Coordinates of C-alpha atoms and ligand atoms in Angstrom, one line a residue:
M115 CA 24.3 12.9 14.5
A116 CA 22.6 13.9 11.2
P117 CA 19.3 12.1 10.8
L118 CA 18.9 10.3 7.4
D119 CA 15.2 10.2 7.4
P120 CA 12.6 12.0 9.5
H121 CA 10.9 8.7 10.1
S122 CA 13.8 6.7 11.3
Y123 CA 16.3 6.7 14.2
A124 CA 19.0 5.6 11.7
D125 CA 21.8 8.2 11.6
G126 CA 24.0 9.1 8.7
E127 CA 27.2 8.3 10.5
S128 CA 27.0 4.6 11.4
P129 CA 26.8 1.8 8.8
L130 CA 23.4 0.6 7.7
T131 CA 22.1 -2.9 7.6
T132 CA 22.6 -4.8 4.4
H133 CA 21.4 -8.3 5.3
V134 CA 19.0 -9.8 7.9
A135 CA 18.7 -13.5 8.7
L136 CA 15.4 -14.0 10.5
T137 CA 13.8 -16.8 12.5
L138 CA 10.2 -16.1 13.2
Y139 CA 7.9 -18.2 15.4
L140 CA 4.2 -17.4 15.0
D141 CA 2.1 -18.3 18.0
F142 CA -1.6 -18.2 16.9
A143 CA -2.8 -19.1 20.4
T144 CA -1.5 -15.9 21.9
C145 CA -1.4 -13.8 18.7
S146 CA 2.3 -13.2 19.2
L147 CA 5.5 -13.3 17.3
H148 CA 8.9 -14.5 18.7
G149 CA 12.0 -14.1 16.7
S150 CA 15.7 -13.5 16.2
A151 CA 17.4 -11.3 13.7
L152 CA 21.0 -11.5 12.7
L153 CA 21.8 -8.1 11.2
T154 CA 24.8 -7.6 9.0
L155 CA 26.2 -4.1 8.7
S156 CA 27.7 -2.5 5.6
A157 CA 31.0 -2.1 7.6
P158 CA 32.4 -3.1 11.0
H159 CA 31.4 -0.6 13.6
S160 CA 32.0 0.2 17.2
G161 CA 30.3 2.6 19.5
P162 CA 26.6 3.7 19.4
L163 CA 24.2 2.2 16.8
S164 CA 20.5 3.1 16.7
L165 CA 17.8 0.8 15.3
D166 CA 14.0 1.4 14.9
T167 CA 11.5 -0.7 16.9
R168 CA 7.8 -0.3 17.7
S169 CA 5.9 -2.5 20.2
L170 CA 8.8 -4.9 20.4
T171 CA 10.2 -6.4 23.5
I172 CA 14.0 -6.9 23.1
H173 CA 15.2 -10.0 25.0
S174 CA 18.9 -9.9 24.1
A175 CA 21.6 -8.4 21.9
I176 CA 24.8 -10.3 21.4
D177 CA 27.9 -10.5 19.3
P178 CA 27.3 -13.6 17.2
T179 CA 31.0 -14.5 17.0
S180 CA 32.0 -14.2 20.7
L181 CA 28.5 -14.6 22.0
S182 CA 29.2 -11.8 24.5
P183 CA 26.2 -9.5 25.3
I184 CA 25.9 -6.1 23.7
P185 CA 24.6 -3.4 26.1
F186 CA 21.3 -1.9 24.9
S187 CA 18.5 0.3 25.9
L188 CA 15.1 1.1 24.5
S189 CA 13.7 4.7 24.5
P190 CA 10.1 5.5 25.6
P191 CA 8.0 5.2 22.5
D192 CA 7.5 8.2 20.3
P193 CA 4.0 8.2 18.9
V194 CA 5.2 8.4 15.3
L195 CA 8.7 6.7 15.3
G196 CA 8.3 4.1 18.0
S197 CA 11.2 3.3 20.3
R198 CA 14.9 3.8 19.6
L199 CA 17.0 0.7 20.3
S200 CA 20.4 2.1 21.3
L201 CA 23.2 -0.4 21.1
S202 CA 26.8 0.1 22.3
L203 CA 29.1 -1.9 20.1
P204 CA 32.4 -2.7 21.8
S205 CA 35.2 -0.3 21.1
E206 CA 38.0 -2.9 21.2
T207 CA 36.5 -5.2 18.4
P208 CA 34.3 -3.4 15.8
L209 CA 31.4 -5.7 14.9
S210 CA 29.9 -6.2 11.5
S211 CA 27.0 -8.3 12.8
I212 CA 24.6 -8.3 15.7
L213 CA 22.2 -11.0 16.9
L214 CA 18.9 -9.7 18.5
S215 CA 16.1 -11.6 20.0
F216 CA 12.7 -10.1 20.5
S217 CA 8.9 -10.7 20.6
T218 CA 5.7 -8.8 20.2
S219 CA 2.0 -9.3 20.7
S220 CA 0.9 -5.9 19.6
S221 CA 2.8 -5.4 16.3
S222 CA 1.4 -2.6 14.2
A223 CA 2.4 -4.5 11.1
L224 CA 0.8 -7.8 11.9
H225 CA -2.8 -8.9 11.8
F226 CA -3.9 -12.2 13.3
L227 CA -7.3 -13.4 12.3
S228 CA -9.3 -16.1 14.1
P229 CA -10.9 -18.7 11.8
S230 CA -14.2 -16.8 11.9
Q231 CA -12.5 -13.5 11.1
A232 CA -10.7 -15.2 8.2
A233 CA -14.0 -16.8 7.0
S234 CA -12.2 -20.1 7.0
P235 CA -11.8 -23.3 9.1
F236 CA -8.2 -22.0 9.8
P237 CA -6.7 -18.9 11.3
Y238 CA -4.7 -16.4 9.3
A239 CA -1.9 -13.9 9.8
Y240 CA -0.4 -11.3 7.5
T241 CA 1.8 -8.3 7.5
Q242 CA 1.6 -4.8 6.0
C243 CA 4.8 -2.8 6.5
Q244 CA 4.4 0.4 4.4
S245 CA 5.1 3.0 5.4
I246 CA 6.9 2.6 8.8
H247 CA 5.7 -0.7 10.3
A248 CA 8.6 -3.1 9.5
R249 CA 10.1 -1.9 12.8
S250 CA 7.2 -3.6 14.5
L251 CA 8.2 -7.0 13.1
F252 CA 11.9 -6.9 13.8
P253 CA 14.5 -4.3 14.9
C254 CA 15.9 -2.7 11.8
H255 CA 17.0 0.5 10.0
D256 CA 13.4 1.1 8.9
T257 CA 14.2 3.7 6.3
P258 CA 13.8 3.1 2.5
A259 CA 17.3 4.6 2.2
A260 CA 18.6 1.3 3.6
R261 CA 18.2 -1.6 1.3
I262 CA 18.4 -5.1 2.7
R263 CA 18.6 -8.7 1.5
F264 CA 17.2 -11.3 3.8
S265 CA 16.7 -14.9 4.6
A266 CA 13.8 -16.1 6.7
L267 CA 12.7 -19.2 8.6
L268 CA 9.0 -19.1 9.5
N269 CA 7.9 -21.6 12.1
I270 CA 4.1 -22.1 11.8
P271 CA 1.5 -24.7 12.5
S272 CA 1.8 -27.6 10.0
S273 CA -1.9 -27.2 9.1
L274 CA -1.1 -23.9 7.5
S275 CA 1.3 -22.6 4.8
A276 CA 3.3 -19.5 4.5
V277 CA 4.0 -17.2 1.5
M278 CA 6.5 -14.3 1.4
A279 CA 7.5 -11.5 -0.9
A280 CA 10.7 -13.5 -1.5
R281 CA 11.8 -16.8 -3.1
H282 CA 10.4 -19.9 -1.5
H283 CA 13.1 -22.4 -0.8
A284 CA 11.6 -25.2 1.3
R285 CA 8.9 -26.5 3.5
R286 CA 10.4 -28.9 6.0
D287 CA 10.5 -30.1 9.6
P288 CA 12.0 -27.8 12.2
I289 CA 15.7 -28.6 13.0
P290 CA 16.9 -28.6 16.6
S291 CA 18.7 -25.4 17.7
E292 CA 18.0 -23.4 14.6
G293 CA 15.6 -21.3 16.6
G294 CA 18.6 -20.0 18.6
L295 CA 18.7 -19.2 22.3
S296 CA 15.4 -17.4 22.5
L297 CA 13.4 -20.1 20.7
P298 CA 14.1 -23.3 22.6
D299 CA 13.7 -26.6 20.8
S300 CA 10.7 -27.4 23.0
L301 CA 8.9 -24.7 21.1
W302 CA 10.7 -24.7 17.8
C303 CA 10.5 -28.5 17.3
A304 CA 7.1 -29.0 19.0
P305 CA 4.8 -31.6 17.3
G306 CA 2.5 -30.0 14.7
R307 CA 5.0 -27.3 13.7
I308 CA 6.6 -26.8 10.3
V309 CA 9.2 -24.5 8.9
E310 CA 8.9 -22.5 5.6
Q311 CA 12.2 -21.1 4.4
F312 CA 12.7 -18.1 2.1
F313 CA 15.4 -16.0 0.5
M314 CA 15.3 -12.5 -0.8
E315 CA 18.4 -11.9 -2.9
Q316 CA 17.3 -8.6 -4.4
P317 CA 17.9 -5.7 -2.0
I318 CA 14.7 -4.1 -0.9
P319 CA 13.6 -1.2 1.3
P320 CA 12.3 -2.6 4.6
Y321 CA 8.7 -1.5 3.9
L322 CA 8.5 -4.2 1.2
F323 CA 9.1 -7.0 3.8
A324 CA 5.9 -9.2 3.8
F325 CA 4.5 -12.6 4.7
A326 CA 1.2 -14.3 5.1
V327 CA 0.2 -17.5 6.8
G328 CA -3.0 -19.4 6.5
H329 CA -4.9 -22.0 4.4
I330 CA -3.5 -20.8 1.1
V331 CA -3.7 -22.6 -2.2
F332 CA -2.6 -21.6 -5.7
R333 CA -3.3 -21.7 -9.4
D334 CA -0.7 -21.0 -12.1
I335 CA -2.0 -18.3 -14.5
G336 CA 1.1 -17.5 -16.5
P337 CA 4.7 -18.4 -17.1
R338 CA 5.8 -16.3 -14.1
T339 CA 2.5 -15.8 -12.3
R340 CA 0.6 -17.7 -9.7
V341 CA -2.5 -16.6 -7.9
Y342 CA -2.4 -17.6 -4.2
A343 CA -5.7 -17.4 -2.2
G344 CA -8.1 -19.3 0.0
P345 CA -9.7 -22.3 -1.6
D346 CA -13.0 -20.6 -1.8
V347 CA -11.8 -17.7 -4.0
V348 CA -8.8 -19.0 -5.9
D349 CA -10.6 -20.0 -9.0
E350 CA -12.5 -16.8 -9.3
A351 CA -9.2 -14.9 -8.7
A352 CA -7.4 -16.9 -11.4
R353 CA -10.1 -15.9 -13.9
E354 CA -10.0 -12.3 -12.8
F355 CA -6.3 -12.0 -13.2
A356 CA -5.8 -14.1 -16.3
G357 CA -4.6 -11.0 -18.2
T358 CA -1.6 -10.4 -15.9
E359 CA 1.1 -11.8 -18.3
E360 CA -0.1 -9.4 -21.0
M361 CA 0.3 -6.5 -18.6
I362 CA 3.8 -7.6 -17.5
R363 CA 4.8 -7.7 -21.2
A364 CA 3.3 -4.2 -21.8
G365 CA 5.3 -3.0 -18.7
E366 CA 8.5 -4.5 -20.0
K367 CA 8.1 -2.8 -23.4
L368 CA 7.5 0.5 -21.8
F369 CA 9.9 0.4 -18.8
G370 CA 12.5 -2.2 -19.5
P371 CA 13.0 -5.8 -18.2
Y372 CA 11.0 -7.1 -15.3
D373 CA 13.8 -7.7 -12.8
W374 CA 12.0 -9.6 -10.0
E375 CA 11.8 -13.0 -11.8
R376 CA 8.3 -13.9 -10.5
F377 CA 5.1 -11.8 -10.3
D378 CA 2.7 -13.7 -8.1
L379 CA -0.5 -12.4 -6.6
L380 CA -1.9 -13.1 -3.1
V381 CA -5.5 -12.5 -2.4
L382 CA -5.9 -11.8 1.3
P383 CA -8.9 -12.0 3.6
M384 CA -11.4 -9.2 3.6
S385 CA -9.6 -7.3 6.4
F386 CA -6.6 -6.4 4.2
P387 CA -6.4 -2.6 4.6
Y388 CA -5.4 -1.6 1.1
G389 CA -6.5 -2.2 -2.5
G390 CA -3.1 -3.6 -3.3
M391 CA 0.4 -3.5 -1.9
E392 CA 3.4 -3.9 -4.2
N393 CA 5.3 -6.5 -2.2
P394 CA 8.0 -7.6 -4.6
R395 CA 7.6 -11.0 -6.3
M396 CA 4.2 -11.3 -4.6
V397 CA 1.7 -8.5 -4.7
F398 CA -0.9 -8.4 -1.9
L399 CA -4.5 -7.7 -2.9
T400 CA -7.9 -7.2 -1.3
P401 CA -10.6 -9.7 -2.4
T402 CA -12.8 -6.7 -3.1
V403 CA -11.2 -6.2 -6.4
I404 CA -12.4 -9.6 -7.7
K405 CA -15.6 -8.8 -9.5
G406 CA -15.2 -9.4 -13.2
D407 CA -14.6 -5.9 -14.5
A408 CA -11.8 -3.5 -15.3
A409 CA -11.1 -2.3 -11.8
G410 CA -9.3 -5.5 -10.7
A411 CA -7.0 -5.2 -13.6
Q412 CA -6.3 -1.6 -12.8
V413 CA -5.1 -2.4 -9.3
V414 CA -2.9 -5.2 -10.7
A415 CA -1.5 -2.8 -13.3
H416 CA -0.7 -0.3 -10.5
E417 CA 1.0 -2.8 -8.3
L418 CA 2.8 -4.3 -11.3
A419 CA 4.0 -0.8 -12.3
H420 CA 5.6 -0.5 -8.8
S421 CA 8.0 -3.3 -9.9
W422 CA 9.8 -0.5 -11.8
T423 CA 8.8 2.7 -10.0
G424 CA 8.9 2.2 -6.3
N425 CA 10.6 -1.2 -6.0
L426 CA 13.4 -0.8 -8.4
I427 CA 13.7 3.0 -7.8
T428 CA 12.6 3.7 -4.3
N429 CA 11.8 7.0 -2.6
K430 CA 14.7 7.8 -0.2
T431 CA 12.3 9.0 2.5
N432 CA 8.5 9.4 2.8
E433 CA 8.9 13.1 1.8
D434 CA 9.7 11.8 -1.6
F435 CA 6.8 9.4 -1.7
W436 CA 5.5 11.0 -4.9
L437 CA 8.5 9.4 -6.7
N438 CA 6.9 6.0 -5.8
E439 CA 3.2 6.7 -6.3
G440 CA 3.2 9.5 -8.9
F441 CA 5.5 7.6 -11.2
T442 CA 3.5 4.4 -10.6
T443 CA 0.2 6.1 -11.3
Y444 CA 1.7 7.4 -14.6
A445 CA 3.1 3.9 -15.4
E446 CA -0.2 2.2 -14.4
R447 CA -2.1 4.4 -16.9
R448 CA 0.4 3.7 -19.7
I449 CA -0.1 -0.1 -19.1
V450 CA -3.9 0.3 -18.9
E451 CA -3.8 2.2 -22.2
V452 CA -2.1 -0.7 -23.8
V453 CA -4.3 -3.5 -22.5
Q454 CA -7.7 -1.7 -22.0
G455 CA -7.5 1.1 -24.5
E456 CA -7.1 4.9 -24.5
E457 CA -10.7 5.7 -23.4
R458 CA -10.3 3.6 -20.2
A459 CA -7.0 5.2 -19.4
A460 CA -8.5 8.7 -20.0
L461 CA -11.4 7.9 -17.7
N462 CA -9.0 6.9 -15.0
M463 CA -7.1 10.1 -15.5
G464 CA -10.4 12.0 -15.2
I465 CA -11.3 10.2 -12.0
G466 CA -7.8 11.0 -10.7
W467 CA -8.2 14.7 -11.7
R468 CA -11.4 14.9 -9.7
G469 CA -9.7 13.2 -6.7
L470 CA -6.8 15.7 -6.9
N471 CA -9.1 18.7 -6.8
R472 CA -11.1 17.2 -4.0
T473 CA -8.0 16.4 -2.0
V474 CA -6.6 19.9 -2.4
E475 CA -9.9 21.2 -1.1
R476 CA -9.7 18.8 1.9
F477 CA -6.3 20.1 2.8
R478 CA -7.2 23.7 2.5
D479 CA -6.2 24.4 6.1
N480 CA -3.1 22.4 5.8
M481 CA -1.6 23.2 2.4
E482 CA 1.8 21.7 3.3
F483 CA 0.3 18.3 2.3
T484 CA -0.6 19.5 -1.1
K485 CA 3.1 19.8 -1.9
L486 CA 4.7 17.2 -4.0
K487 CA 7.5 17.2 -1.4
P488 CA 6.0 18.1 2.0
C489 CA 7.9 18.5 5.2
M490 CA 7.1 15.4 7.3
Q491 CA 9.1 15.9 10.4
G492 CA 6.9 14.7 13.3
V493 CA 4.1 13.6 10.9
D494 CA 2.9 10.0 10.7
P495 CA 2.7 9.0 7.0
D496 CA -0.5 7.0 7.7
D497 CA -2.2 10.3 9.0
V498 CA -1.6 12.2 5.8
Y499 CA -2.0 9.5 3.2
S500 CA -3.8 11.1 0.3
E501 CA -4.1 11.3 -3.5
I502 CA -1.7 14.2 -3.7
P503 CA 1.5 12.1 -4.3
Y504 CA -0.4 9.9 -6.8
E505 CA -2.3 12.5 -8.8
K506 CA -0.2 15.6 -8.5
G507 CA 2.8 13.4 -9.2
F508 CA 1.0 12.0 -12.2
Q509 CA 0.1 15.5 -13.4
F510 CA 3.8 16.6 -13.1
L511 CA 5.0 13.7 -15.2
W512 CA 2.3 14.1 -17.7
R513 CA 3.1 17.8 -18.0
I514 CA 6.7 16.9 -18.8
E515 CA 5.5 14.3 -21.3
R516 CA 3.4 17.0 -23.1
Q517 CA 6.4 19.3 -23.2
V518 CA 8.9 16.9 -24.7
G519 CA 6.6 14.6 -26.6
R520 CA 5.9 11.0 -25.8
P521 CA 8.8 9.3 -27.6
V522 CA 11.4 11.5 -25.9
F523 CA 9.7 11.0 -22.5
D524 CA 9.6 7.3 -23.0
E525 CA 13.3 7.2 -23.7
F526 CA 13.9 9.4 -20.6
T527 CA 11.8 7.1 -18.4
K528 CA 13.7 4.0 -19.5
K529 CA 17.0 5.6 -19.0
Y530 CA 15.9 6.9 -15.5
I531 CA 14.9 3.4 -14.5
S532 CA 18.1 1.7 -15.8
T533 CA 20.3 4.4 -14.2
F534 CA 18.8 4.3 -10.7
K535 CA 17.6 0.7 -10.4
F536 CA 18.0 -0.9 -6.9
Q537 CA 18.7 2.6 -5.5
S538 CA 16.7 4.9 -3.2
I539 CA 16.7 8.4 -4.4
D540 CA 15.2 11.8 -3.5
T541 CA 13.3 14.4 -5.5
E542 CA 16.4 16.5 -6.1
T543 CA 18.2 13.6 -7.7
F544 CA 15.2 13.1 -10.1
I545 CA 15.2 16.8 -10.9
D546 CA 18.9 16.9 -11.6
F547 CA 18.6 13.9 -13.8
L548 CA 15.7 15.5 -15.7
K549 CA 17.6 18.7 -16.3
A550 CA 20.7 16.8 -17.4
N551 CA 18.8 14.7 -19.9
V552 CA 16.2 17.2 -21.1
P553 CA 18.4 20.3 -21.4
G554 CA 16.5 23.6 -20.9
I555 CA 13.4 21.9 -19.3
E556 CA 13.7 24.3 -16.4
N557 CA 13.0 27.2 -18.8
Q558 CA 9.8 25.5 -20.1
I559 CA 8.3 24.2 -16.9
D560 CA 8.4 25.8 -13.5
L561 CA 9.9 22.8 -11.8
R562 CA 10.2 24.5 -8.5
L563 CA 6.6 25.4 -8.4
W564 CA 5.7 21.8 -9.2
V565 CA 7.9 20.4 -6.5
E566 CA 7.7 23.0 -3.7
G567 CA 4.5 24.8 -4.4
T568 CA 1.1 24.1 -2.8
G569 CA -2.1 23.3 -4.7
I570 CA -2.4 22.6 -8.4
P571 CA -0.1 24.5 -10.7
P572 CA -1.7 26.5 -13.5
D573 CA -0.2 24.3 -16.3
A574 CA -1.8 21.1 -14.9
M575 CA -4.4 19.8 -17.2
E576 CA -7.9 18.4 -16.9
P577 CA -7.9 15.2 -19.0
V578 CA -10.3 14.9 -21.8
S579 CA -12.5 11.8 -21.7
A580 CA -15.7 11.4 -23.5
V581 CA -17.1 9.0 -20.9
Y582 CA -16.1 11.2 -18.1
N583 CA -17.8 14.3 -19.7
K584 CA -20.9 12.3 -20.4
I585 CA -21.1 11.2 -16.8
K586 CA -20.6 14.7 -15.5
T587 CA -23.5 15.9 -17.6
L588 CA -25.7 13.1 -16.5
A589 CA -24.8 13.9 -12.9
S590 CA -25.7 17.6 -13.3
E591 CA -29.1 16.6 -14.6
F592 CA -29.9 14.7 -11.5
K593 CA -30.8 17.9 -9.6
N594 CA -33.8 18.4 -11.9
G595 CA -35.0 15.0 -11.0
Q596 CA -33.5 13.3 -14.1
M597 CA -31.9 9.9 -13.6
P598 CA -29.7 8.1 -16.2
G599 CA -31.7 5.6 -18.2
E600 CA -31.2 1.8 -18.1
D601 CA -29.7 2.0 -21.6
E602 CA -27.2 4.6 -20.4
V603 CA -26.0 2.7 -17.4
A604 CA -26.0 -0.8 -19.1
Q605 CA -22.3 -0.5 -19.9
W606 CA -21.3 1.1 -16.6
D607 CA -18.9 -0.7 -14.2
S608 CA -17.7 0.5 -10.9
Q609 CA -15.6 3.4 -12.2
E610 CA -18.5 5.0 -14.0
W611 CA -20.9 4.6 -11.1
E612 CA -18.3 5.9 -8.6
L613 CA -17.8 9.0 -10.8
Y614 CA -21.5 9.5 -11.2
L615 CA -22.2 9.3 -7.5
E616 CA -19.3 11.5 -6.6
N617 CA -20.5 14.2 -8.9
L618 CA -23.9 14.2 -7.3
S619 CA -23.0 14.6 -3.7
A620 CA -23.3 18.4 -3.3
N621 CA -27.1 18.8 -3.1
V622 CA -29.1 15.7 -3.2
D623 CA -32.0 15.2 -0.8
P624 CA -32.8 11.9 0.9
S625 CA -35.8 11.1 -1.3
Q626 CA -33.7 11.4 -4.4
A627 CA -31.1 9.0 -3.0
L628 CA -33.9 6.6 -2.2
A629 CA -35.4 6.9 -5.6
L630 CA -32.0 6.3 -7.3
D631 CA -31.5 3.2 -5.1
A632 CA -35.0 1.9 -5.8
R633 CA -34.2 2.0 -9.5
Y634 CA -30.7 0.7 -9.5
R635 CA -30.3 -1.2 -6.3
L636 CA -26.9 0.4 -5.6
S637 CA -27.0 -0.3 -1.8
E638 CA -27.2 -4.0 -2.6
S639 CA -24.5 -4.0 -5.2
R640 CA -22.0 -6.8 -5.0
D641 CA -19.5 -4.3 -6.2
W642 CA -17.9 -2.6 -3.2
E643 CA -17.0 0.6 -5.0
V644 CA -20.6 1.1 -6.1
K645 CA -22.1 0.1 -2.7
V646 CA -19.8 2.3 -0.6
A647 CA -20.0 5.3 -2.9
F648 CA -23.8 5.1 -2.7
L649 CA -24.0 4.5 1.1
E650 CA -21.6 7.5 1.6
L651 CA -23.9 9.7 -0.4
A652 CA -27.1 8.4 1.1
I653 CA -25.9 8.7 4.7
S654 CA -24.5 12.1 4.1
T655 CA -27.9 13.3 2.8
G656 CA -29.4 12.0 6.1
C657 CA -31.0 8.7 5.0
K658 CA -31.2 6.6 8.2
E659 CA -32.6 3.8 6.1
Y660 CA -29.1 2.8 5.2
Y661 CA -27.6 2.5 8.7
A662 CA -28.1 -1.2 8.8
E663 CA -26.4 -1.8 5.4
A664 CA -23.5 0.4 6.5
E665 CA -23.2 -1.7 9.6
R666 CA -23.2 -4.9 7.6
S667 CA -20.6 -3.5 5.3
L668 CA -18.3 -2.2 8.0
K669 CA -18.4 -5.6 9.7
Q670 CA -17.4 -7.4 6.5
V671 CA -14.6 -5.3 5.0
G672 CA -11.3 -3.8 6.4
R673 CA -10.2 -1.9 3.2
M674 CA -9.6 1.7 4.4
K675 CA -10.9 3.0 1.1
Y676 CA -14.3 1.9 2.3
L677 CA -13.9 2.4 6.1
R678 CA -12.9 6.0 5.7
P679 CA -15.9 7.3 3.9
L680 CA -18.4 5.2 5.7
Y681 CA -17.2 6.0 9.2
T682 CA -16.8 9.7 8.3
A683 CA -20.3 9.9 6.8
L684 CA -21.8 8.3 10.0
A685 CA -19.7 10.3 12.4
K686 CA -20.6 13.5 10.6
C687 CA -24.3 13.1 9.9
S688 CA -26.0 13.1 13.3
E689 CA -25.6 12.2 17.0
E690 CA -27.3 8.9 16.3
G691 CA -24.9 8.2 13.4
K692 CA -21.9 9.0 15.6
M693 CA -23.1 6.6 18.3
L694 CA -23.7 3.9 15.7
A695 CA -20.2 4.4 14.3
R696 CA -18.7 4.0 17.8
R697 CA -20.6 0.9 18.5
I698 CA -19.8 -0.7 15.1
Y699 CA -16.1 0.1 15.7
A700 CA -16.1 -1.4 19.2
E701 CA -17.6 -4.6 17.8
S702 CA -15.4 -4.8 14.7
R703 CA -12.1 -3.4 15.9
N704 CA -10.3 -6.8 16.0
C705 CA -11.4 -7.5 12.4
Y706 CA -9.3 -4.5 11.2
H707 CA -5.6 -4.4 10.6
P708 CA -3.8 -2.3 13.3
I709 CA -3.2 0.4 10.7
A710 CA -6.9 0.6 9.8
Q711 CA -7.7 0.7 13.6
G712 CA -5.6 3.8 13.9
V713 CA -7.3 5.4 10.9
V714 CA -10.8 4.7 12.2
E715 CA -9.9 5.9 15.7
S716 CA -8.6 9.2 14.3
I717 CA -11.9 9.7 12.4
L718 CA -14.0 9.0 15.5
S719 CA -11.9 11.3 17.7
K720 CA -12.0 14.1 15.1
H721 CA -15.8 14.0 15.3
A722 CA -16.0 13.3 19.0
Ligands
LIG985 N1 1.8 1.3 -2.0 C1 0.4 1.6 -2.1 C2 -0.3 1.3 -0.8 C3 0.2 2.0 0.4 C4 0.6 3.3 0.4 C5 0.3 1.3 1.6 C6 1.0 4.0 1.5 C7 0.8 2.0 2.7 C8 1.2 3.3 2.7 C9 -0.2 0.8 -3.2 O1 0.6 0.7 -4.3 C10 -1.4 1.6 -3.7 O2 -1.3 2.7 -4.1 N2 -2.6 0.9 -3.6 C11 -3.8 1.6 -4.0 C12 -4.3 1.0 -5.3 C13 -4.2 1.8 -6.5 C14 -4.9 1.2 -7.7 C15 -4.1 3.2 -6.5 C16 -4.9 1.2 -2.9 O3 -4.7 0.4 -2.1 O4 -6.0 1.8 -3.0
LIG986 ZN1 1.0 2.5 -5.3

């Protein structure tokens, strides 16, 4: 049968899931999850049906009406896709729902933290499903082409609370038998357990399924926004994100109504592997963005922008990922321009341009992944995650904007969003819509080259930013022993420092790195962007003085944006660095989310 998505076992011929009713029991003692999922199909079906799973044990599959068992089998795991769950639905009575029970203690989506790992008196657990890890929480059609609504009962220790990217309905005592056959009342209703109940009425792609459980408190910071976090960071977080409502209004003006009702923010423990994740109604954020400068707002602007581009209109498969991230990067910069001004937006564009050029260079032996729409058959999205979809996607849209003018492009964007909202679309659909609404555009821009070509098209444009140019000049003077003066750096925040340090990297010697640090104390910065950019540079130049600081950092943080450069710099610089990287990883592995573990392991094996 025709595959729908190279990253899913779902086929184009059987009906897809439209609703899931979940009961999930979190066992912190064994770091495991036990659950049941009642899947509703878009139409009654008989015969074979394939679902995606990864690291799940399937205990039973039954017809929920007759309670008769449904024959099933699980394929050996494919390293990218996981295991196919093959069900044979009875031929005499087509079924429109299936009840599955399952458990896992090695889910690639779920990270359990002990109290010490969570830096709290309490344990913590959270999920990260993008790109293809929802299948490791419950059996599903794990393709963004299949949108689902869901309800969820989370059974957790009563000392903790749960949040979800969904509408919270109730916190209440467990009710006998609601855990179903696989979760006996002796477990479900045991003393010290509580149930949190949620509904998600807007249809979402499975990668946006998300929950977190821990000692979580909140502050209201706007009419539709609450910050959730641990008690030690919640007040700082509330101050940091105070401007959120202004950004939502800017987004609504640019892209149309905010359709998700609430826009809450959750600040996770330090191990959270991304800067931010656009889980609907509740964005997940790393605590490393809380530092009182523009960068925190930038991440929120980005995740907020996904509310339109990504969550309302979703890429049909990961091959169309640029539709999510490129559009969101464009929308993020438009929001930043409104709330922080043109110069800040231009600086972000400049940083993005540099990142794009560097990434194309990095992929020079694998140019497929410099395409806006790459072929991803057999490729794990986590392995090829890069700035290409973000920055080449941004450049493509900016190119169209320059061609048609901003007012026309803004009208086009609004119409695009209202036309395709709550749908999952592919690149071809976007291109057809563009051609239909901007007649003749294909004669002005080589759309094919942009979508199918490798590298950076000739009509991409380096953004003009005064701050960006100034920093590049300062960086080029460093070779001659010239450092920026105190007055020059007084206004710099992390973005300026990051850009400065990146522009140095080519030929700095260790004594210069030490001198720079002696003057500006970059290795001790409380700002992770600055600290990591400096440590990466210093270690790459061969300064062993910074091994200890790198070790401390790698044992504190799990954000992959920091793990990647630090582990790579250590693994590349010397035999000693490589051994250190291996030891640090062995000692901190459990502090990293499973996705980050995979990424670090691939860095270490590449430099074995
Ligand atoms: N959706 C992404 C994060 C993601 C991408 C998770 C692919 C898993 C697979 C999110 O919106 C994002 O892009 N986050 C960025 C922040 C941003 C300001 C560019 C990050 O985490 O660095
Ligand atoms: Zn994004």
